[in-house]
Amino acid sequence: EVQLVESGGGLVQPGGSLRLSCAASGFTFSTSWMTWVRQTPGKGLEWVANIDPDGSSQNYVDSLKGRFTIFRDNAKNSVYLLMNSLTVGDTAVYYCARDLIWGDLDIWGQGTMVTVSP
Amino acid sequence: QTVVTQEPSLTVSPGGTVTLTCASSTGAVTSASYPNWFQQKPGQAPRALIYSTNIKHSWTPARFSGSLLGGKAALTLSGVQPEDEAEYYCLVHDGRTYVFGTGTKVSVL
């Protein structure tokens, strides 16, 4: 079965860090671009970052550059999002998705909730 | 930062037709923006419908179609069904990144 399963969300204090994981199965992960998308409660979607198949190239939305890092481990069929200096504004559901081609996010995980609160 | 704007909400009758649009603050949306369309229902992850302007996935119902219209990307729903009630988002390529549209809530009444 083709699926993505995110984990690592939870409650964190402002200024803290969190690492999200996304485990892939059912498709060839090592040849796939992967993307992180977030959705603040009751609001719209925000494209966060993507990474190329061998992990050598990453792209980030300007507003998060320097605080968030996307990386992957193809041996574990997993992609990660390291989030530092978290603020209340980072509270959201974080989804990972496969980018088949030019933003065609054809496979999505169920999402993991990150809550940043004192 | 590029802003991609969609109609906040649209209402359509069952069996009717509705067109959603997706406009970029930086100029015309073209095929080089590789516009994508996603459907999201409450409590669910988004689902891809259309990619590269007008290409459907195997699971996309035939009543959904994508196009370019007057400098915007467009998603047309023809013969709307009650289950089409959802939030719809476009996603466009912007330099080395991507930007989601603000989303359109489609109500079927």
PDB file of N, CA and C in Angstrom, chain B:
ATOM      1  N   GLN B   1       7.186  38.438  -1.119  1.00  0.00           N
ATOM      2  CA  GLN B   1       6.612  37.094  -1.156  1.00  0.00           C
ATOM      3  C   GLN B   1       5.383  37.081  -2.066  1.00  0.00           C
ATOM      4  N   THR B   2       5.367  36.131  -2.979  1.00  0.00           N
ATOM      5  CA  THR B   2       4.241  36.011  -3.905  1.00  0.00           C
ATOM      6  C   THR B   2       2.968  35.637  -3.161  1.00  0.00           C
ATOM      7  N   VAL B   3       1.870  36.286  -3.505  1.00  0.00           N
ATOM      8  CA  VAL B   3       0.553  35.959  -2.950  1.00  0.00           C
ATOM      9  C   VAL B   3      -0.310  35.417  -4.080  1.00  0.00           C
ATOM     10  N   VAL B   4      -0.936  34.278  -3.827  1.00  0.00           N
ATOM     11  CA  VAL B   4      -1.802  33.653  -4.824  1.00  0.00           C
ATOM     12  C   VAL B   4      -3.230  33.702  -4.291  1.00  0.00           C
ATOM     13  N   THR B   5      -4.102  34.334  -5.038  1.00  0.00           N
ATOM     14  CA  THR B   5      -5.442  34.658  -4.550  1.00  0.00           C
ATOM     15  C   THR B   5      -6.526  33.829  -5.246  1.00  0.00           C
ATOM     16  N   GLN B   6      -7.423  33.308  -4.451  1.00  0.00           N
ATOM     17  CA  GLN B   6      -8.596  32.590  -4.964  1.00  0.00           C
ATOM     18  C   GLN B   6      -9.857  33.216  -4.378  1.00  0.00           C
ATOM     19  N   GLU B   7     -10.989  32.944  -4.995  1.00  0.00           N
ATOM     20  CA  GLU B   7     -12.261  33.400  -4.434  1.00  0.00           C
ATOM     21  C   GLU B   7     -12.461  32.759  -3.056  1.00  0.00           C
ATOM     22  N   PRO B   8     -12.844  33.519  -2.041  1.00  0.00           N
ATOM     23  CA  PRO B   8     -13.006  32.914  -0.710  1.00  0.00           C
ATOM     24  C   PRO B   8     -14.090  31.836  -0.680  1.00  0.00           C
ATOM     25  N   SER B   9     -15.192  32.079  -1.365  1.00  0.00           N
ATOM     26  CA  SER B   9     -16.277  31.109  -1.344  1.00  0.00           C
ATOM     27  C   SER B   9     -17.133  31.233  -2.592  1.00  0.00           C
ATOM     28  N   LEU B  10     -17.683  30.098  -3.004  1.00  0.00           N
ATOM     29  CA  LEU B  10     -18.601  30.032  -4.141  1.00  0.00           C
ATOM     30  C   LEU B  10     -19.702  29.048  -3.802  1.00  0.00           C
ATOM     31  N   THR B  11     -20.886  29.318  -4.280  1.00  0.00           N
ATOM     32  CA  THR B  11     -22.014  28.427  -4.065  1.00  0.00           C
ATOM     33  C   THR B  11     -22.561  27.975  -5.407  1.00  0.00           C
ATOM     34  N   VAL B  12     -22.898  26.706  -5.508  1.00  0.00           N
ATOM     35  CA  VAL B  12     -23.399  26.153  -6.760  1.00  0.00           C
ATOM     36  C   VAL B  12     -24.520  25.161  -6.450  1.00  0.00           C
ATOM     37  N   SER B  13     -25.459  25.060  -7.350  1.00  0.00           N
ATOM     38  CA  SER B  13     -26.548  24.097  -7.186  1.00  0.00           C
ATOM     39  C   SER B  13     -26.124  22.741  -7.710  1.00  0.00           C
ATOM     40  N   PRO B  14     -26.671  21.670  -7.157  1.00  0.00           N
ATOM     41  CA  PRO B  14     -26.353  20.337  -7.692  1.00  0.00           C
ATOM     42  C   PRO B  14     -26.664  20.266  -9.190  1.00  0.00           C
ATOM     43  N   GLY B  15     -25.718  19.715  -9.935  1.00  0.00           N
ATOM     44  CA  GLY B  15     -25.861  19.639 -11.386  1.00  0.00           C
ATOM     45  C   GLY B  15     -25.372  20.866 -12.116  1.00  0.00           C
ATOM     46  N   GLY B  16     -25.060  21.908 -11.394  1.00  0.00           N
ATOM     47  CA  GLY B  16     -24.599  23.145 -12.004  1.00  0.00           C
ATOM     48  C   GLY B  16     -23.117  23.136 -12.309  1.00  0.00           C
ATOM     49  N   THR B  17     -22.643  24.286 -12.775  1.00  0.00           N
ATOM     50  CA  THR B  17     -21.242  24.458 -13.143  1.00  0.00           C
ATOM     51  C   THR B  17     -20.665  25.645 -12.389  1.00  0.00           C
ATOM     52  N   VAL B  18     -19.438  25.495 -11.932  1.00  0.00           N
ATOM     53  CA  VAL B  18     -18.768  26.586 -11.223  1.00  0.00           C
ATOM     54  C   VAL B  18     -17.301  26.610 -11.626  1.00  0.00           C
ATOM     55  N   THR B  19     -16.743  27.817 -11.743  1.00  0.00           N
ATOM     56  CA  THR B  19     -15.336  27.968 -12.097  1.00  0.00           C
ATOM     57  C   THR B  19     -14.610  28.713 -10.988  1.00  0.00           C
ATOM     58  N   LEU B  20     -13.527  28.122 -10.522  1.00  0.00           N
ATOM     59  CA  LEU B  20     -12.671  28.717  -9.503  1.00  0.00           C
ATOM     60  C   LEU B  20     -11.432  29.256 -10.211  1.00  0.00           C
ATOM     61  N   THR B  21     -10.909  30.376  -9.734  1.00  0.00           N
ATOM     62  CA  THR B  21      -9.714  30.923 -10.364  1.00  0.00           C
ATOM     63  C   THR B  21      -8.584  31.101  -9.354  1.00  0.00           C
ATOM     64  N   CYS B  22      -7.387  31.275  -9.907  1.00  0.00           N
ATOM     65  CA  CYS B  22      -6.153  31.315  -9.119  1.00  0.00           C
ATOM     66  C   CYS B  22      -5.245  32.365  -9.743  1.00  0.00           C
ATOM     67  N   ALA B  23      -5.048  33.480  -9.043  1.00  0.00           N
ATOM     68  CA  ALA B  23      -4.291  34.600  -9.589  1.00  0.00           C
ATOM     69  C   ALA B  23      -3.034  34.867  -8.770  1.00  0.00           C
ATOM     70  N   SER B  24      -1.960  35.242  -9.457  1.00  0.00           N
ATOM     71  CA  SER B  24      -0.684  35.509  -8.791  1.00  0.00           C
ATOM     72  C   SER B  24      -0.403  37.006  -8.723  1.00  0.00           C
ATOM     73  N   SER B  25       0.166  37.439  -7.599  1.00  0.00           N
ATOM     74  CA  SER B  25       0.508  38.851  -7.418  1.00  0.00           C
ATOM     75  C   SER B  25       1.680  39.283  -8.294  1.00  0.00           C
ATOM     76  N   THR B  26       2.399  38.335  -8.837  1.00  0.00           N
ATOM     77  CA  THR B  26       3.575  38.666  -9.641  1.00  0.00           C
ATOM     78  C   THR B  26       3.269  38.763 -11.128  1.00  0.00           C
ATOM     79  N   GLY B  27       2.035  38.439 -11.506  1.00  0.00           N
ATOM     80  CA  GLY B  27       1.679  38.521 -12.916  1.00  0.00           C
ATOM     81  C   GLY B  27       0.835  37.339 -13.351  1.00  0.00           C
ATOM     82  N   ALA B  28       0.783  37.135 -14.645  1.00  0.00           N
ATOM     83  CA  ALA B  28      -0.077  36.080 -15.186  1.00  0.00           C
ATOM     84  C   ALA B  28       0.395  34.698 -14.748  1.00  0.00           C
ATOM     85  N   VAL B  29      -0.578  33.857 -14.450  1.00  0.00           N
ATOM     86  CA  VAL B  29      -0.299  32.438 -14.244  1.00  0.00           C
ATOM     87  C   VAL B  29      -0.282  31.792 -15.634  1.00  0.00           C
ATOM     88  N   THR B  30       0.790  31.102 -15.937  1.00  0.00           N
ATOM     89  CA  THR B  30       0.936  30.469 -17.255  1.00  0.00           C
ATOM     90  C   THR B  30       1.216  28.984 -17.075  1.00  0.00           C
ATOM     91  N   SER B  31       1.368  28.293 -18.183  1.00  0.00           N
ATOM     92  CA  SER B  31       1.690  26.865 -18.093  1.00  0.00           C
ATOM     93  C   SER B  31       3.044  26.657 -17.401  1.00  0.00           C
ATOM     94  N   ALA B  32       3.916  27.642 -17.480  1.00  0.00           N
ATOM     95  CA  ALA B  32       5.221  27.553 -16.813  1.00  0.00           C
ATOM     96  C   ALA B  32       5.114  27.682 -15.298  1.00  0.00           C
ATOM     97  N   SER B  33       3.937  28.054 -14.818  1.00  0.00           N
ATOM     98  CA  SER B  33       3.676  28.063 -13.365  1.00  0.00           C
ATOM     99  C   SER B  33       3.261  26.673 -12.883  1.00  0.00           C
ATOM    100  N   TYR B  34       3.033  25.779 -13.841  1.00  0.00           N
ATOM    101  CA  TYR B  34       2.618  24.397 -13.540  1.00  0.00           C
ATOM    102  C   TYR B  34       1.492  24.364 -12.487  1.00  0.00           C
ATOM    103  N   PRO B  35       0.384  25.048 -12.726  1.00  0.00           N
ATOM    104  CA  PRO B  35      -0.665  25.085 -11.709  1.00  0.00           C
ATOM    105  C   PRO B  35      -1.252  23.712 -11.388  1.00  0.00           C
ATOM    106  N   ASN B  36      -1.394  23.482 -10.083  1.00  0.00           N
ATOM    107  CA  ASN B  36      -1.978  22.259  -9.566  1.00  0.00           C
ATOM    108  C   ASN B  36      -3.242  22.628  -8.792  1.00  0.00           C
ATOM    109  N   TRP B  37      -4.155  21.681  -8.694  1.00  0.00           N
ATOM    110  CA  TRP B  37      -5.377  21.877  -7.918  1.00  0.00           C
ATOM    111  C   TRP B  37      -5.573  20.709  -6.952  1.00  0.00           C
ATOM    112  N   PHE B  38      -5.996  21.068  -5.720  1.00  0.00           N
ATOM    113  CA  PHE B  38      -6.219  20.095  -4.662  1.00  0.00           C
ATOM    114  C   PHE B  38      -7.591  20.312  -4.040  1.00  0.00           C
ATOM    115  N   GLN B  39      -8.172  19.222  -3.588  1.00  0.00           N
ATOM    116  CA  GLN B  39      -9.455  19.252  -2.868  1.00  0.00           C
ATOM    117  C   GLN B  39      -9.196  18.820  -1.427  1.00  0.00           C
ATOM    118  N   GLN B  40      -9.773  19.529  -0.482  1.00  0.00           N
ATOM    119  CA  GLN B  40      -9.643  19.132   0.919  1.00  0.00           C
ATOM    120  C   GLN B  40     -11.002  19.163   1.602  1.00  0.00           C
ATOM    121  N   LYS B  41     -11.366  18.055   2.202  1.00  0.00           N
ATOM    122  CA  LYS B  41     -12.598  17.980   3.000  1.00  0.00           C
ATOM    123  C   LYS B  41     -12.233  18.037   4.478  1.00  0.00           C
ATOM    124  N   PRO B  42     -13.169  18.457   5.320  1.00  0.00           N
ATOM    125  CA  PRO B  42     -12.861  18.637   6.747  1.00  0.00           C
ATOM    126  C   PRO B  42     -12.266  17.387   7.375  1.00  0.00           C
ATOM    127  N   GLY B  43     -11.184  17.587   8.113  1.00  0.00           N
ATOM    128  CA  GLY B  43     -10.547  16.487   8.824  1.00  0.00           C
ATOM    129  C   GLY B  43      -9.710  15.570   7.969  1.00  0.00           C
ATOM    130  N   GLN B  44      -9.555  15.912   6.691  1.00  0.00           N
ATOM    131  CA  GLN B  44      -8.782  15.062   5.784  1.00  0.00           C
ATOM    132  C   GLN B  44      -7.575  15.808   5.228  1.00  0.00           C
ATOM    133  N   ALA B  45      -6.597  15.048   4.776  1.00  0.00           N
ATOM    134  CA  ALA B  45      -5.477  15.632   4.042  1.00  0.00           C
ATOM    135  C   ALA B  45      -5.962  16.063   2.658  1.00  0.00           C
ATOM    136  N   PRO B  46      -5.281  17.013   2.067  1.00  0.00           N
ATOM    137  CA  PRO B  46      -5.642  17.396   0.691  1.00  0.00           C
ATOM    138  C   PRO B  46      -5.462  16.219  -0.270  1.00  0.00           C
ATOM    139  N   ARG B  47      -6.190  16.302  -1.385  1.00  0.00           N
ATOM    140  CA  ARG B  47      -6.086  15.278  -2.414  1.00  0.00           C
ATOM    141  C   ARG B  47      -5.826  15.971  -3.752  1.00  0.00           C
ATOM    142  N   ALA B  48      -4.856  15.483  -4.479  1.00  0.00           N
ATOM    143  CA  ALA B  48      -4.530  16.075  -5.770  1.00  0.00           C
ATOM    144  C   ALA B  48      -5.627  15.783  -6.781  1.00  0.00           C
ATOM    145  N   LEU B  49      -5.980  16.815  -7.558  1.00  0.00           N
ATOM    146  CA  LEU B  49      -6.984  16.656  -8.613  1.00  0.00           C
ATOM    147  C   LEU B  49      -6.383  16.846 -10.010  1.00  0.00           C
ATOM    148  N   ILE B  50      -5.679  17.962 -10.173  1.00  0.00           N
ATOM    149  CA  ILE B  50      -5.180  18.402 -11.484  1.00  0.00           C
ATOM    150  C   ILE B  50      -3.722  18.818 -11.325  1.00  0.00           C
ATOM    151  N   TYR B  51      -2.870  18.476 -12.301  1.00  0.00           N
ATOM    152  CA  TYR B  51      -1.503  18.970 -12.308  1.00  0.00           C
ATOM    153  C   TYR B  51      -1.135  19.497 -13.686  1.00  0.00           C
ATOM    154  N   SER B  52      -0.082  20.315 -13.704  1.00  0.00           N
ATOM    155  CA  SER B  52       0.376  20.929 -14.966  1.00  0.00           C
ATOM    156  C   SER B  52      -0.789  21.507 -15.757  1.00  0.00           C
ATOM    157  N   THR B  53      -1.535  22.362 -15.119  1.00  0.00           N
ATOM    158  CA  THR B  53      -2.656  23.126 -15.687  1.00  0.00           C
ATOM    159  C   THR B  53      -3.919  22.306 -15.869  1.00  0.00           C
ATOM    160  N   ASN B  54      -3.828  21.162 -16.583  1.00  0.00           N
ATOM    161  CA  ASN B  54      -5.070  20.508 -17.007  1.00  0.00           C
ATOM    162  C   ASN B  54      -5.018  18.984 -17.051  1.00  0.00           C
ATOM    163  N   ILE B  55      -4.014  18.390 -16.454  1.00  0.00           N
ATOM    164  CA  ILE B  55      -3.875  16.932 -16.487  1.00  0.00           C
ATOM    165  C   ILE B  55      -4.513  16.327 -15.239  1.00  0.00           C
ATOM    166  N   LYS B  56      -5.418  15.379 -15.457  1.00  0.00           N
ATOM    167  CA  LYS B  56      -6.126  14.762 -14.343  1.00  0.00           C
ATOM    168  C   LYS B  56      -5.405  13.515 -13.858  1.00  0.00           C
ATOM    169  N   HIS B  57      -5.527  13.239 -12.584  1.00  0.00           N
ATOM    170  CA  HIS B  57      -5.086  11.970 -12.046  1.00  0.00           C
ATOM    171  C   HIS B  57      -6.117  10.908 -12.405  1.00  0.00           C
ATOM    172  N   SER B  58      -5.706   9.646 -12.232  1.00  0.00           N
ATOM    173  CA  SER B  58      -6.605   8.550 -12.576  1.00  0.00           C
ATOM    174  C   SER B  58      -7.860   8.556 -11.707  1.00  0.00           C
ATOM    175  N   TRP B  59      -7.742   9.140 -10.514  1.00  0.00           N
ATOM    176  CA  TRP B  59      -8.881   9.157  -9.588  1.00  0.00           C
ATOM    177  C   TRP B  59      -9.735  10.419  -9.701  1.00  0.00           C
ATOM    178  N   THR B  60      -9.346  11.335 -10.543  1.00  0.00           N
ATOM    179  CA  THR B  60     -10.072  12.595 -10.658  1.00  0.00           C
ATOM    180  C   THR B  60     -11.333  12.407 -11.495  1.00  0.00           C
ATOM    181  N   PRO B  61     -12.501  12.721 -10.943  1.00  0.00           N
ATOM    182  CA  PRO B  61     -13.733  12.587 -11.736  1.00  0.00           C
ATOM    183  C   PRO B  61     -13.687  13.447 -12.994  1.00  0.00           C
ATOM    184  N   ALA B  62     -14.320  12.948 -14.045  1.00  0.00           N
ATOM    185  CA  ALA B  62     -14.306  13.629 -15.345  1.00  0.00           C
ATOM    186  C   ALA B  62     -14.927  15.020 -15.279  1.00  0.00           C
ATOM    187  N   ARG B  63     -15.761  15.290 -14.290  1.00  0.00           N
ATOM    188  CA  ARG B  63     -16.430  16.590 -14.207  1.00  0.00           C
ATOM    189  C   ARG B  63     -15.496  17.722 -13.772  1.00  0.00           C
ATOM    190  N   PHE B  64     -14.284  17.370 -13.349  1.00  0.00           N
ATOM    191  CA  PHE B  64     -13.291  18.383 -12.986  1.00  0.00           C
ATOM    192  C   PHE B  64     -12.387  18.638 -14.194  1.00  0.00           C
ATOM    193  N   SER B  65     -12.149  19.923 -14.491  1.00  0.00           N
ATOM    194  CA  SER B  65     -11.211  20.237 -15.565  1.00  0.00           C
ATOM    195  C   SER B  65     -10.414  21.489 -15.217  1.00  0.00           C
ATOM    196  N   GLY B  66      -9.163  21.529 -15.687  1.00  0.00           N
ATOM    197  CA  GLY B  66      -8.295  22.663 -15.430  1.00  0.00           C
ATOM    198  C   GLY B  66      -7.981  23.402 -16.716  1.00  0.00           C
ATOM    199  N   SER B  67      -7.707  24.702 -16.578  1.00  0.00           N
ATOM    200  CA  SER B  67      -7.391  25.508 -17.757  1.00  0.00           C
ATOM    201  C   SER B  67      -6.699  26.791 -17.319  1.00  0.00           C
ATOM    202  N   LEU B  68      -6.320  27.597 -18.320  1.00  0.00           N
ATOM    203  CA  LEU B  68      -5.850  28.960 -18.076  1.00  0.00           C
ATOM    204  C   LEU B  68      -6.911  29.904 -18.624  1.00  0.00           C
ATOM    205  N   LEU B  69      -7.191  30.952 -17.853  1.00  0.00           N
ATOM    206  CA  LEU B  69      -8.302  31.843 -18.211  1.00  0.00           C
ATOM    207  C   LEU B  69      -7.929  33.266 -17.859  1.00  0.00           C
ATOM    208  N   GLY B  70      -7.638  34.076 -18.874  1.00  0.00           N
ATOM    209  CA  GLY B  70      -7.375  35.493 -18.628  1.00  0.00           C
ATOM    210  C   GLY B  70      -6.240  35.751 -17.650  1.00  0.00           C
ATOM    211  N   GLY B  71      -5.144  35.017 -17.780  1.00  0.00           N
ATOM    212  CA  GLY B  71      -3.987  35.240 -16.905  1.00  0.00           C
ATOM    213  C   GLY B  71      -4.075  34.541 -15.562  1.00  0.00           C
ATOM    214  N   LYS B  72      -5.096  33.705 -15.400  1.00  0.00           N
ATOM    215  CA  LYS B  72      -5.253  32.955 -14.155  1.00  0.00           C
ATOM    216  C   LYS B  72      -5.361  31.469 -14.478  1.00  0.00           C
ATOM    217  N   ALA B  73      -5.066  30.648 -13.487  1.00  0.00           N
ATOM    218  CA  ALA B  73      -5.409  29.237 -13.594  1.00  0.00           C
ATOM    219  C   ALA B  73      -6.859  29.080 -13.185  1.00  0.00           C
ATOM    220  N   ALA B  74      -7.527  28.113 -13.753  1.00  0.00           N
ATOM    221  CA  ALA B  74      -8.949  27.914 -13.468  1.00  0.00           C
ATOM    222  C   ALA B  74      -9.245  26.440 -13.280  1.00  0.00           C
ATOM    223  N   LEU B  75     -10.175  26.181 -12.371  1.00  0.00           N
ATOM    224  CA  LEU B  75     -10.699  24.825 -12.152  1.00  0.00           C
ATOM    225  C   LEU B  75     -12.203  24.901 -12.338  1.00  0.00           C
ATOM    226  N   THR B  76     -12.729  24.121 -13.279  1.00  0.00           N
ATOM    227  CA  THR B  76     -14.161  24.113 -13.563  1.00  0.00           C
ATOM    228  C   THR B  76     -14.756  22.789 -13.121  1.00  0.00           C
ATOM    229  N   LEU B  77     -15.851  22.889 -12.377  1.00  0.00           N
ATOM    230  CA  LEU B  77     -16.612  21.717 -11.964  1.00  0.00           C
ATOM    231  C   LEU B  77     -17.933  21.744 -12.735  1.00  0.00           C
ATOM    232  N   SER B  78     -18.163  20.734 -13.552  1.00  0.00           N
ATOM    233  CA  SER B  78     -19.372  20.660 -14.365  1.00  0.00           C
ATOM    234  C   SER B  78     -20.237  19.501 -13.884  1.00  0.00           C
ATOM    235  N   GLY B  79     -21.538  19.770 -13.718  1.00  0.00           N
ATOM    236  CA  GLY B  79     -22.399  18.709 -13.199  1.00  0.00           C
ATOM    237  C   GLY B  79     -22.045  18.408 -11.751  1.00  0.00           C
ATOM    238  N   VAL B  80     -22.023  19.464 -10.946  1.00  0.00           N
ATOM    239  CA  VAL B  80     -21.556  19.353  -9.557  1.00  0.00           C
ATOM    240  C   VAL B  80     -22.387  18.358  -8.755  1.00  0.00           C
ATOM    241  N   GLN B  81     -21.714  17.580  -7.955  1.00  0.00           N
ATOM    242  CA  GLN B  81     -22.342  16.606  -7.067  1.00  0.00           C
ATOM    243  C   GLN B  81     -22.230  17.069  -5.613  1.00  0.00           C
ATOM    244  N   PRO B  82     -23.136  16.612  -4.751  1.00  0.00           N
ATOM    245  CA  PRO B  82     -23.059  17.030  -3.337  1.00  0.00           C
ATOM    246  C   PRO B  82     -21.704  16.747  -2.701  1.00  0.00           C
ATOM    247  N   GLU B  83     -21.058  15.664  -3.137  1.00  0.00           N
ATOM    248  CA  GLU B  83     -19.764  15.308  -2.533  1.00  0.00           C
ATOM    249  C   GLU B  83     -18.630  16.226  -2.980  1.00  0.00           C
ATOM    250  N   ASP B  84     -18.908  17.160  -3.885  1.00  0.00           N
ATOM    251  CA  ASP B  84     -17.885  18.111  -4.300  1.00  0.00           C
ATOM    252  C   ASP B  84     -17.761  19.278  -3.329  1.00  0.00           C
ATOM    253  N   GLU B  85     -18.636  19.333  -2.360  1.00  0.00           N
ATOM    254  CA  GLU B  85     -18.539  20.399  -1.354  1.00  0.00           C
ATOM    255  C   GLU B  85     -17.248  20.199  -0.566  1.00  0.00           C
ATOM    256  N   ALA B  86     -16.374  21.202  -0.639  1.00  0.00           N
ATOM    257  CA  ALA B  86     -15.031  21.074  -0.079  1.00  0.00           C
ATOM    258  C   ALA B  86     -14.292  22.394  -0.237  1.00  0.00           C
ATOM    259  N   GLU B  87     -13.074  22.430   0.280  1.00  0.00           N
ATOM    260  CA  GLU B  87     -12.152  23.546   0.060  1.00  0.00           C
ATOM    261  C   GLU B  87     -11.236  23.138  -1.081  1.00  0.00           C
ATOM    262  N   TYR B  88     -10.970  24.084  -1.970  1.00  0.00           N
ATOM    263  CA  TYR B  88     -10.106  23.812  -3.116  1.00  0.00           C
ATOM    264  C   TYR B  88      -8.935  24.785  -3.108  1.00  0.00           C
ATOM    265  N   TYR B  89      -7.737  24.250  -3.321  1.00  0.00           N
ATOM    266  CA  TYR B  89      -6.529  25.057  -3.324  1.00  0.00           C
ATOM    267  C   TYR B  89      -5.777  24.869  -4.633  1.00  0.00           C
ATOM    268  N   CYS B  90      -5.259  25.966  -5.141  1.00  0.00           N
ATOM    269  CA  CYS B  90      -4.310  25.857  -6.238  1.00  0.00           C
ATOM    270  C   CYS B  90      -2.895  25.937  -5.660  1.00  0.00           C
ATOM    271  N   LEU B  91      -1.937  25.471  -6.437  1.00  0.00           N
ATOM    272  CA  LEU B  91      -0.526  25.533  -6.062  1.00  0.00           C
ATOM    273  C   LEU B  91       0.244  25.878  -7.331  1.00  0.00           C
ATOM    274  N   VAL B  92       1.059  26.944  -7.266  1.00  0.00           N
ATOM    275  CA  VAL B  92       1.808  27.356  -8.447  1.00  0.00           C
ATOM    276  C   VAL B  92       3.298  27.396  -8.152  1.00  0.00           C
ATOM    277  N   HIS B  93       4.069  27.124  -9.207  1.00  0.00           N
ATOM    278  CA  HIS B  93       5.518  27.167  -9.123  1.00  0.00           C
ATOM    279  C   HIS B  93       5.978  28.619  -9.108  1.00  0.00           C
ATOM    280  N   ASP B  94       6.930  28.936  -8.213  1.00  0.00           N
ATOM    281  CA  ASP B  94       7.383  30.321  -8.046  1.00  0.00           C
ATOM    282  C   ASP B  94       8.895  30.320  -7.821  1.00  0.00           C
ATOM    283  N   GLY B  95       9.647  30.462  -8.894  1.00  0.00           N
ATOM    284  CA  GLY B  95      11.097  30.386  -8.767  1.00  0.00           C
ATOM    285  C   GLY B  95      11.518  28.970  -8.427  1.00  0.00           C
ATOM    286  N   ARG B  96      12.117  28.804  -7.257  1.00  0.00           N
ATOM    287  CA  ARG B  96      12.534  27.469  -6.840  1.00  0.00           C
ATOM    288  C   ARG B  96      11.581  26.883  -5.800  1.00  0.00           C
ATOM    289  N   THR B  97      10.518  27.589  -5.532  1.00  0.00           N
ATOM    290  CA  THR B  97       9.563  27.110  -4.528  1.00  0.00           C
ATOM    291  C   THR B  97       8.152  27.080  -5.113  1.00  0.00           C
ATOM    292  N   TYR B  98       7.194  26.854  -4.259  1.00  0.00           N
ATOM    293  CA  TYR B  98       5.801  26.802  -4.664  1.00  0.00           C
ATOM    294  C   TYR B  98       4.976  27.625  -3.680  1.00  0.00           C
ATOM    295  N   VAL B  99       3.830  28.094  -4.150  1.00  0.00           N
ATOM    296  CA  VAL B  99       2.932  28.880  -3.307  1.00  0.00           C
ATOM    297  C   VAL B  99       1.512  28.366  -3.461  1.00  0.00           C
ATOM    298  N   PHE B 100       0.863  28.103  -2.337  1.00  0.00           N
ATOM    299  CA  PHE B 100      -0.552  27.726  -2.369  1.00  0.00           C
ATOM    300  C   PHE B 100      -1.418  28.972  -2.485  1.00  0.00           C
ATOM    301  N   GLY B 101      -2.535  28.814  -3.141  1.00  0.00           N
ATOM    302  CA  GLY B 101      -3.542  29.849  -3.147  1.00  0.00           C
ATOM    303  C   GLY B 101      -4.257  29.927  -1.803  1.00  0.00           C
ATOM    304  N   THR B 102      -5.057  30.961  -1.649  1.00  0.00           N
ATOM    305  CA  THR B 102      -5.743  31.219  -0.380  1.00  0.00           C
ATOM    306  C   THR B 102      -6.906  30.269  -0.132  1.00  0.00           C
ATOM    307  N   GLY B 103      -7.310  29.549  -1.146  1.00  0.00           N
ATOM    308  CA  GLY B 103      -8.365  28.548  -0.991  1.00  0.00           C
ATOM    309  C   GLY B 103      -9.752  29.076  -1.306  1.00  0.00           C
ATOM    310  N   THR B 104     -10.590  28.211  -1.875  1.00  0.00           N
ATOM    311  CA  THR B 104     -11.993  28.534  -2.174  1.00  0.00           C
ATOM    312  C   THR B 104     -12.881  27.481  -1.534  1.00  0.00           C
ATOM    313  N   LYS B 105     -13.817  27.939  -0.728  1.00  0.00           N
ATOM    314  CA  LYS B 105     -14.795  27.034  -0.127  1.00  0.00           C
ATOM    315  C   LYS B 105     -15.982  26.917  -1.093  1.00  0.00           C
ATOM    316  N   VAL B 106     -16.199  25.736  -1.618  1.00  0.00           N
ATOM    317  CA  VAL B 106     -17.313  25.499  -2.533  1.00  0.00           C
ATOM    318  C   VAL B 106     -18.456  24.842  -1.762  1.00  0.00           C
ATOM    319  N   SER B 107     -19.592  25.502  -1.773  1.00  0.00           N
ATOM    320  CA  SER B 107     -20.794  24.965  -1.130  1.00  0.00           C
ATOM    321  C   SER B 107     -21.771  24.508  -2.200  1.00  0.00           C
ATOM    322  N   VAL B 108     -22.361  23.348  -1.997  1.00  0.00           N
ATOM    323  CA  VAL B 108     -23.331  22.808  -2.946  1.00  0.00           C
ATOM    324  C   VAL B 108     -24.705  22.868  -2.287  1.00  0.00           C
ATOM    325  N   LEU B 109     -25.542  23.780  -2.771  1.00  0.00           N
ATOM    326  CA  LEU B 109     -26.843  24.004  -2.134  1.00  0.00           C
ATOM    327  C   LEU B 109     -27.968  23.990  -3.157  1.00  0.00           C
TER     328      LEU B 109
END
